[in-house]
Amino acid sequence: MNAKGLLRLIAIAVILMPLGGCWNSRELNELAVVSGIGMDLVPETDEYRVTFQLVNPTSTATSASPGSGKPGVVVVSATDKTMFGALRRASKHVTRQLFFAHTQLIVLGESLARSGINDVFDIFERSHELRLNSAILVARGSDAASVMKLLTAVESLPALGLVKKTQNTSRVWGENRTISVFDVIKGITGEGDLTINAVKINGDAEEGKKNSNLEQSETPTKTMMNGLGVFRQGKLLYWMKDSEARGTEWLLDKIEETVINIDSEYKKESIAVNVIYSRTEVRTSMEGGLPVFHVTIAEEGSVNETDSFVDLGNREEILKLERELEKQTRDEVMQAFQKAQELESDIFNFGNELKRKNPQVWATLDKDWGRLFAQGRLDLHIKGYIRSTGMSLKPYIPEGK
Amino acid sequence: MRKEVVGPSQLLAMIILFELGTAVLVPIGLESGHAVWLSVLFALPGGVLLYLVFAHLYLQFPGQIISGYTRTILGPWLGWPVSLLFLPVLLYNGSRNLREAGDLLITASYDKTPILIINSIMIIAVMYILNKGIEVFARTAEIFLWIVIIMGCICILAVIAAGLVEYKNLFPLHMSDYVEALDSAYPSIWIFPFGELVCFTTILPQFSRSRKVKKTGMVAVIISGCLLSFTHAIEMAVLGENLYSRTTFPMFTTITLVNVANFVQRLDALVMLTLIIGVFFKLTVYCYAAVAVASDLFKVTDTRRLVIPAGVVMLFSSFVSAQNYSEHMNDGKAFLETILPVFCAVIPILLLLIHLVRRRFGLYR
């Protein structure tokens, strides 16, 4: 081989080295995959205690079912003034470098939520590992750390389990919706206020950390979705539950499917209507210096159960049920709206809508929006339709019961 | 040696890839708020007219690149220094693209790799293909156009399927929005990316069917303008005005949000590939333009000998010119407002006017 050939060979070898892309390679066996992050405020300081739920790679193999052997996750905490500081500080406890690209869930502790959450989300925008579409929850009546430590049945990764729980209940029950970090940032930067799904621990949080908690058919300690936390200026103010929470989702056009029990002639709340479609349209206007919110809700449902007599074969009866459905919906929506007005917290994004349609008017309202919102009027129109009655028309229950 | 030729479809592909290059990735026309897509459409007619100026100059002086006819029109004493000024502008603006690509790669995944390594790999590819000649480059563009279009379609479909697009973020448009859109369209979007077509004055002499030059170029500019407007509209619709104005790379942030059925997600790699392909073509065109101008001015017969010096200058200027990304952006803004319009629009238009006057009154000897 002559000198030129040798030179070429060397050049190729040198170029090949960087092309491998191994400069800052991070191998899977050197990573600790973070599935969930819990954020708390250390009492009487402004330090964050950040709790990481790490996937335990050996025990999450498909063969190992939850409740057998080692738990699927390992939880570590670290305290620092900043999120990033805390997550690097956690290296003191963990054998591998934390890896955040698969973080599914962020949980905020109640004390942090009460003192204000506006400042904590910058890292989610700035970091290339953390994702803006991680789900977010606020822990009701506990700190985030204990939610993170709780083991769940059925799902081996508790964080993923909680995300699925949120999605599941949002899909069929409608008191919650899937809320991501991105939505929260939009809420903070937008003109209104925001709500975040609440999660509550039922039972003893200490017991929930143990695998033995899962060794019964009914787990003594478990997490449960618990309505919505209402924030004003980034501070948690109020917990919305049941119909208030559902009314909020209705005004936000986030109802996918839900169940409403309506009254029949003979028995209160005895007909279950499954709302399978709902659309909410919002327009805003100003009348005499006060905002008016024109909301139109169109919903479609089917009768899935009746526990008292109603002649579902009769068109007139169905029309009556539709009016009843509208009334029930109106009731829930009004509850949510009145509560929000009471709190002076525009959680329905009405402010954004007003600003979008009428930026000039908005400029004069901006400073005082909370108070103006509280004095605003809701002009609510609801159209309810019942499209089907399931596999039967008349129930077997005799007339008059 | 056979003269290298570029066909119409190849020119079309080159112009589209060049226009999309970095402009789809960085936020453009920031002043226009949520009407950024409208600004692009407003700037489009200006871009087409500008291209027609370049094409007309080429038709008047076939076979000459910009530095050639500058000297013919202005005379050698004035023309030579004016042409020389193009050289640093082309090199610097090319290096800016390199910097942007390198910075995105570093912030998005290669956080510990020095920018020198990333940028040199890219510039080596550029130098290699220019060594092969412009014809090879044009054929590459033809192939890569399809790859970019397919990847773009996948990305856009995924974003739409994920239900992220909110039209509310784009409408309604008020009178003030139209004014702002027009404001940021001229000159800023008109110059970047449309004005940058000035580079193609050095490629047009290689064009095989000079009769089609205006039509091909116009079609390419219009297609790329529409694609650009559409992409930015999608980004704006997903991110909203607030986040769009804060992110360094809106397209990247947009794509990280995609999650279709917990299955189609993390399409970041597609964005990265689009970026690398786009920057590669943009960089190569700039590098080629600089080399062509230099060899014309200094009468170097073998242009390939200038490729390596030009590439090395670009590589170093890409990371020496600014210490951090903010400085880079500030420089870019100043550059876009002061120097670039002169070279992309003012000089070519003046050249055309002077040429028309001189020809009209028979002032050519």
XYZ file of N, CA and C in Angstrom, chain A residues 71-247:
531
model
N -41.110 -4.368 44.584
C -41.992 -3.381 43.963
C -41.429 -2.898 42.627
N -42.312 -2.447 41.763
C -41.914 -2.043 40.418
C -41.157 -0.737 40.361
N -41.193 -0.004 41.459
C -40.542 1.300 41.432
C -39.713 1.531 42.691
N -38.787 2.461 42.566
C -37.988 2.916 43.696
C -38.215 4.419 43.796
N -38.374 4.923 44.996
C -38.646 6.351 45.141
C -37.504 7.011 45.898
N -37.012 8.118 45.352
C -35.990 8.904 46.055
C -36.415 10.369 46.077
N -35.941 11.091 47.070
C -36.267 12.515 47.163
C -34.989 13.319 47.300
N -35.059 14.558 46.891
C -33.946 15.483 47.091
C -34.523 16.871 47.279
N -33.789 17.696 48.024
C -34.291 19.029 48.340
C -33.336 20.078 47.800
N -33.878 21.058 47.134
C -33.040 22.156 46.639
C -33.924 23.359 46.351
N -33.261 24.495 46.092
C -34.005 25.718 45.776
C -34.637 25.645 44.392
N -34.010 24.894 43.492
C -34.557 24.776 42.149
C -34.857 23.313 41.853
N -35.727 23.113 40.904
C -36.043 21.763 40.443
C -34.801 21.061 39.931
N -34.076 21.763 39.057
C -32.931 21.119 38.423
C -31.861 20.786 39.452
N -31.683 21.704 40.402
C -30.740 21.428 41.475
C -31.119 20.155 42.202
N -32.411 20.028 42.498
C -32.869 18.853 43.230
C -32.656 17.593 42.412
N -32.911 17.684 41.128
C -32.810 16.442 40.373
C -31.374 16.019 40.141
N -30.451 16.982 40.197
C -29.048 16.569 40.143
C -28.572 16.098 41.527
N -29.115 16.733 42.554
C -28.743 16.371 43.909
C -29.166 14.938 44.233
N -30.214 14.484 43.549
C -30.695 13.130 43.783
C -29.632 12.091 43.444
N -28.628 12.501 42.681
C -27.569 11.555 42.323
C -26.885 10.971 43.551
N -27.000 11.675 44.680
C -26.400 11.135 45.898
C -27.070 9.837 46.336
N -28.320 9.653 45.926
C -29.055 8.471 46.368
C -29.127 7.375 45.316
N -28.895 7.736 44.068
C -29.193 6.787 42.991
C -27.910 6.334 42.321
N -27.895 5.077 41.914
C -26.690 4.553 41.283
C -26.568 4.974 39.831
N -27.689 5.380 39.224
C -27.631 5.712 37.801
C -28.111 7.139 37.589
N -27.761 7.699 36.441
C -28.214 9.062 36.157
C -29.699 9.051 35.811
N -30.423 10.014 36.373
C -31.862 10.072 36.121
C -32.116 10.441 34.664
N -33.126 9.801 34.095
C -33.472 10.031 32.701
C -34.951 10.404 32.636
N -35.252 11.581 32.079
C -36.593 12.136 32.260
C -37.511 12.048 31.046
N -36.998 11.507 29.942
C -37.809 11.576 28.717
C -39.087 10.755 28.818
N -39.174 9.852 29.800
C -40.390 9.039 29.906
C -41.225 9.392 31.124
N -41.037 10.600 31.617
C -41.819 11.030 32.768
C -43.284 11.192 32.366
N -44.142 10.422 33.020
C -45.553 10.416 32.626
C -46.377 11.390 33.452
N -45.921 11.627 34.688
C -46.814 12.269 35.642
C -46.050 13.242 36.533
N -46.681 14.360 36.803
C -46.166 15.324 37.772
C -47.236 15.468 38.847
N -46.863 15.338 40.104
C -47.815 15.540 41.187
C -47.353 16.730 42.017
N -48.278 17.627 42.316
C -47.962 18.773 43.166
C -48.543 18.524 44.546
N -47.756 18.782 45.556
C -48.267 18.639 46.914
C -49.229 19.760 47.258
N -50.118 19.514 48.228
C -51.120 20.529 48.531
C -50.485 21.819 49.046
N -49.432 21.691 49.886
C -48.848 22.918 50.443
C -48.195 23.763 49.353
N -47.556 23.096 48.397
C -46.982 23.831 47.265
C -48.089 24.503 46.465
N -49.178 23.766 46.252
C -50.285 24.314 45.471
C -50.886 25.531 46.169
N -50.962 25.462 47.496
C -51.547 26.597 48.233
C -50.644 27.818 48.179
N -49.318 27.596 48.155
C -48.433 28.761 48.191
C -48.119 29.283 46.793
N -48.552 28.572 45.757
C -48.374 29.110 44.406
C -47.527 28.215 43.530
N -48.028 27.932 42.336
C -47.334 27.001 41.444
C -46.775 27.689 40.212
N -46.937 29.009 40.138
C -46.601 29.678 38.878
C -45.135 29.567 38.483
N -44.258 29.363 39.461
C -42.832 29.458 39.140
C -42.178 28.120 38.812
N -42.895 27.019 38.951
C -42.167 25.750 38.920
C -42.079 25.110 37.544
N -42.742 25.655 36.538
C -42.854 24.898 35.295
C -41.844 25.266 34.218
N -40.981 26.229 34.510
C -40.054 26.652 33.469
C -39.215 25.495 32.949
N -38.790 24.621 33.863
C -37.885 23.545 33.455
C -38.528 22.620 32.427
N -39.850 22.514 32.448
C -40.523 21.622 31.494
C -40.453 22.182 30.079
N -40.395 23.506 29.983
C -40.257 24.121 28.663
C -38.812 24.089 28.192
N -37.910 24.271 29.136
C -36.520 24.492 28.780
C -35.764 23.192 28.542
N -36.120 22.187 29.318
C -35.369 20.943 29.222
C -35.745 20.184 27.962
N -34.780 19.488 27.397
C -35.127 18.697 26.217
C -35.545 17.281 26.612
N -35.386 16.935 27.878
C -35.789 15.593 28.291
C -37.207 15.581 28.838
N -37.503 16.529 29.713
C -38.853 16.593 30.260
C -39.823 17.000 29.166
N -41.004 16.419 29.224
C -41.974 16.680 28.161
C -43.067 17.604 28.651
N -43.581 18.406 27.726
C -44.694 19.277 28.093
C -45.991 18.498 28.195
N -46.037 17.298 27.636
C -47.313 16.590 27.697
C -47.396 15.551 28.813
N -46.559 15.667 29.827
C -46.752 14.836 31.016
C -48.036 15.283 31.711
N -48.751 14.310 32.264
C -49.984 14.647 32.973
C -49.644 15.301 34.307
N -50.586 16.062 34.845
C -50.321 16.733 36.110
C -51.500 16.557 37.057
N -51.174 16.321 38.331
C -52.197 16.129 39.361
C -51.811 16.944 40.585
N -52.796 17.293 41.391
C -52.470 17.923 42.657
C -53.012 17.034 43.774
N -52.143 16.785 44.764
C -52.507 15.857 45.833
C -53.406 16.566 46.834
N -54.564 15.998 47.112
C -55.471 16.616 48.060
C -55.231 16.046 49.450
N -54.914 16.934 50.377
C -54.755 16.525 51.761
C -53.491 15.752 52.058
N -52.532 15.777 51.153
C -51.273 15.101 51.465
C -50.163 15.762 50.672
N -48.953 15.324 50.892
C -47.871 15.829 50.065
C -47.724 14.940 48.836
N -47.000 15.446 47.870
C -46.848 14.695 46.622
C -46.027 13.441 46.843
N -45.098 13.521 47.808
C -44.203 12.393 48.016
C -44.974 11.132 48.375
N -45.989 11.269 49.223
C -46.693 10.046 49.612
C -47.522 9.485 48.460
N -47.974 10.354 47.561
C -48.671 9.828 46.376
C -47.690 9.052 45.508
N -46.492 9.581 45.387
C -45.478 8.926 44.565
C -45.077 7.569 45.130
N -45.121 7.470 46.458
C -44.636 6.245 47.095
C -45.674 5.142 47.095
N -46.911 5.500 46.822
C -47.987 4.537 46.937
C -47.943 3.523 45.798
N -47.999 2.258 46.153
C -48.021 1.227 45.119
C -49.459 0.974 44.687
N -49.632 0.641 43.422
C -50.994 0.444 42.933
C -51.195 -0.979 42.453
N -52.427 -1.429 42.575
C -52.776 -2.734 42.048
C -52.960 -2.613 40.541
N -52.957 -3.724 39.857
C -53.142 -3.857 38.413
C -51.971 -3.285 37.615
N -51.608 -2.023 37.873
C -50.489 -1.442 37.131
C -49.225 -1.574 37.970
N -48.131 -1.982 37.333
C -46.907 -2.115 38.116
C -46.213 -0.770 38.290
N -46.471 0.185 37.409
C -45.893 1.511 37.593
C -46.966 2.447 38.152
N -46.855 2.846 39.396
C -47.906 3.679 39.989
C -48.162 4.968 39.216
N -47.107 5.606 38.723
C -47.308 6.866 38.002
C -48.167 6.638 36.766
N -47.824 5.593 36.033
C -48.599 5.275 34.838
C -50.027 4.917 35.215
N -50.152 4.207 36.354
C -51.478 3.843 36.834
C -52.336 5.070 37.085
N -51.746 6.074 37.712
C -52.508 7.298 37.988
C -52.898 8.015 36.697
N -51.976 8.039 35.743
C -52.293 8.678 34.466
C -53.462 7.969 33.811
N -53.407 6.637 33.842
C -54.486 5.870 33.219
C -55.799 6.080 33.949
N -55.705 6.194 35.269
C -56.913 6.445 36.051
C -57.542 7.763 35.628
N -56.707 8.780 35.489
C -57.222 10.083 35.043
C -57.892 9.964 33.693
N -57.185 9.301 32.767
C -57.734 9.198 31.412
C -59.036 8.426 31.415
N -59.059 7.363 32.213
C -60.242 6.507 32.250
C -61.451 7.268 32.761
N -61.278 7.945 33.894
C -62.431 8.638 34.454
C -62.825 9.849 33.610
N -61.834 10.494 32.980
C -62.174 11.611 32.098
C -63.034 11.141 30.948
N -62.730 9.942 30.481
C -63.416 9.440 29.297
C -64.876 9.091 29.597
N -65.138 8.487 30.744
C -66.503 8.006 30.960
C -67.272 8.745 32.048
N -66.608 9.465 32.911
C -67.348 10.086 34.003
C -67.395 11.610 33.921
N -66.332 12.230 33.475
C -66.415 13.635 33.114
C -66.204 14.652 34.225
N -65.798 14.217 35.422
C -65.481 15.234 36.426
C -64.052 15.713 36.270
N -63.267 14.952 35.511
C -61.880 15.325 35.271
C -61.652 15.408 33.773
N -60.528 15.955 33.412
C -60.092 15.881 32.026
C -58.598 15.642 32.065
N -58.019 15.193 30.969
C -56.570 15.015 30.995
C -55.931 16.400 30.917
N -55.155 16.722 31.915
C -54.505 18.029 31.983
C -53.003 17.793 31.958
N -52.315 18.430 31.016
C -50.874 18.252 30.926
C -50.174 19.515 31.401
N -48.879 19.411 31.555
C -48.092 20.577 31.954
C -48.301 21.716 30.961
N -48.414 21.347 29.686
C -48.644 22.330 28.632
C -49.932 23.120 28.900
N -50.996 22.404 29.293
C -52.262 23.086 29.590
C -52.109 24.032 30.772
N -51.351 23.585 31.772
C -51.175 24.431 32.948
C -50.407 25.699 32.585
N -49.367 25.534 31.765
C -48.601 26.721 31.357
C -49.496 27.660 30.555
N -50.336 27.087 29.693
C -51.270 27.930 28.941
C -52.204 28.669 29.896
N -52.628 27.967 30.960
C -53.499 28.603 31.937
C -52.807 29.732 32.673
N -51.528 29.515 33.003
C -50.795 30.537 33.747
C -50.554 31.761 32.873
N -50.163 31.525 31.617
C -49.841 32.659 30.756
C -51.091 33.304 30.167
N -52.208 32.562 30.157
C -53.444 33.115 29.611
C -54.070 34.123 30.563
N -55.269 34.547 30.208
C -55.891 35.612 30.991
C -56.698 35.085 32.174
N -57.133 33.840 32.101
C -57.981 33.319 33.162
C -57.191 32.609 34.239
N -57.869 31.733 34.947
C -57.226 30.916 35.957
C -57.321 29.470 35.517
N -56.945 28.562 36.403
C -56.892 27.183 35.935
C -57.354 26.197 36.993
N -57.652 25.007 36.527
C -57.999 23.913 37.426
C -57.067 22.752 37.125
N -56.757 21.984 38.154
C -55.918 20.800 37.979
C -56.609 19.629 38.674
N -56.533 18.459 38.046
C -57.134 17.256 38.630
C -56.579 16.987 40.019
N -57.448 16.611 40.917
C -57.001 16.323 42.273
C -56.977 14.821 42.501
N -56.003 14.371 43.271
C -55.922 12.964 43.626
C -55.830 12.873 45.143
N -56.492 11.891 45.706
C -56.545 11.789 47.154
C -56.133 10.390 47.584
N -55.443 10.318 48.709
C -55.083 9.002 49.239
C -56.148 8.580 50.232
N -56.735 7.427 50.003
C -57.665 6.857 50.976
C -56.926 5.802 51.777
N -56.894 5.971 53.084
C -56.209 4.994 53.906
C -54.893 5.543 54.417
N -54.099 4.658 54.965
C -52.852 5.041 55.601
C -51.723 5.085 54.577
N -51.164 6.268 54.386
C -50.136 6.437 53.360
C -48.913 5.575 53.646
N -48.587 5.389 54.931
C -47.417 4.580 55.280
C -47.592 3.137 54.812
N -48.810 2.598 55.029
C -49.086 1.220 54.632
C -49.006 1.057 53.115
N -49.391 2.120 52.416
C -49.449 2.056 50.958
C -48.104 1.863 50.298
N -47.030 2.157 51.033
C -45.705 2.001 50.462
C -45.293 0.540 50.366
N -45.953 -0.299 51.182
C -45.501 -1.689 51.291
C -46.155 -2.566 50.234
N -45.422 -3.563 49.847
C -45.969 -4.508 48.900
C -47.145 -5.280 49.495
N -47.129 -5.435 50.820
C -48.190 -6.201 51.479
C -49.552 -5.544 51.254
N -49.522 -4.245 50.975
C -50.756 -3.525 50.689
C -51.488 -4.122 49.490
N -50.705 -4.727 48.611
C -51.294 -5.229 47.371
C -51.710 -6.694 47.479
N -51.441 -7.300 48.642
C -51.677 -8.735 48.735
C -53.086 -9.076 49.174
N -54.005 -8.143 49.028
C -55.398 -8.416 49.368
C -56.255 -8.044 48.168
N -57.482 -8.589 48.175
C -58.334 -8.277 47.029
C -58.768 -6.815 47.082
N -58.943 -6.287 48.281
C -59.213 -4.859 48.403
C -58.005 -4.207 49.042
N -57.317 -3.392 48.288
C -56.119 -2.772 48.849
C -56.541 -1.729 49.882
N -56.005 -1.824 51.100
C -56.430 -0.913 52.169
C -56.118 0.547 51.845
N -54.987 0.781 51.215
C -54.622 2.151 50.881
C -54.620 2.292 49.376
N -55.319 3.309 48.909
C -55.354 3.480 47.453
C -55.548 4.945 47.109
N -55.270 5.257 45.870
C -55.480 6.630 45.404
C -56.803 6.707 44.657
N -57.365 7.910 44.682
C -58.659 8.082 44.046
C -58.705 9.478 43.442
N -59.265 9.573 42.255
C -59.417 10.889 41.640
C -60.475 11.650 42.429
N -60.205 12.921 42.672
C -61.069 13.648 43.591
C -61.388 15.045 43.079
N -62.042 15.094 41.949
C -62.488 16.387 41.440
C -61.355 17.270 40.961
N -61.552 18.562 41.119
C -60.604 19.523 40.570
C -60.143 20.491 41.649
N -58.871 20.862 41.584
C -58.385 21.942 42.429
C -58.500 23.251 41.664
N -59.111 24.255 42.269
C -59.283 25.544 41.594
C -58.171 26.486 42.024
N -57.515 27.067 41.055
C -56.407 27.977 41.341
C -56.794 29.391 40.944
N -56.328 30.357 41.744
C -56.438 31.748 41.326
C -55.063 32.368 41.458
N -54.624 33.017 40.427
C -53.263 33.576 40.374
C -52.241 32.525 40.807
N -52.453 31.293 40.388
C -51.486 30.240 40.680
C -51.576 29.658 42.069
N -52.550 30.112 42.866
C -52.644 29.592 44.227
C -53.913 28.763 44.378
N -53.758 27.608 45.005
C -54.903 26.728 45.203
C -55.878 27.372 46.181
N -57.172 27.353 45.812
C -58.158 28.074 46.585
C -59.246 27.163 47.102
N -59.602 26.172 46.302
C -60.837 25.457 46.570
C -60.793 24.111 45.850
N -61.442 23.122 46.474
C -61.566 21.826 45.802
C -62.975 21.690 45.232
N -63.082 21.487 43.966
C -64.396 21.268 43.354
C -64.671 19.780 43.297
N -65.914 19.430 43.611
C -66.240 18.003 43.572
C -67.535 17.800 42.809
N -67.796 16.552 42.489
C -69.065 16.114 41.916
C -69.604 17.045 40.833
N -70.812 17.597 41.110
C -71.455 18.328 40.015
C -70.744 19.637 39.687
N -70.099 20.240 40.667
C -69.323 21.448 40.368
C -68.205 21.137 39.374
N -67.497 20.037 39.663
C -66.396 19.670 38.782
C -66.908 19.338 37.387
N -68.047 18.617 37.353
C -68.559 18.230 36.040
C -69.083 19.453 35.284
N -69.695 20.375 36.021
C -70.150 21.603 35.377
C -68.994 22.380 34.765
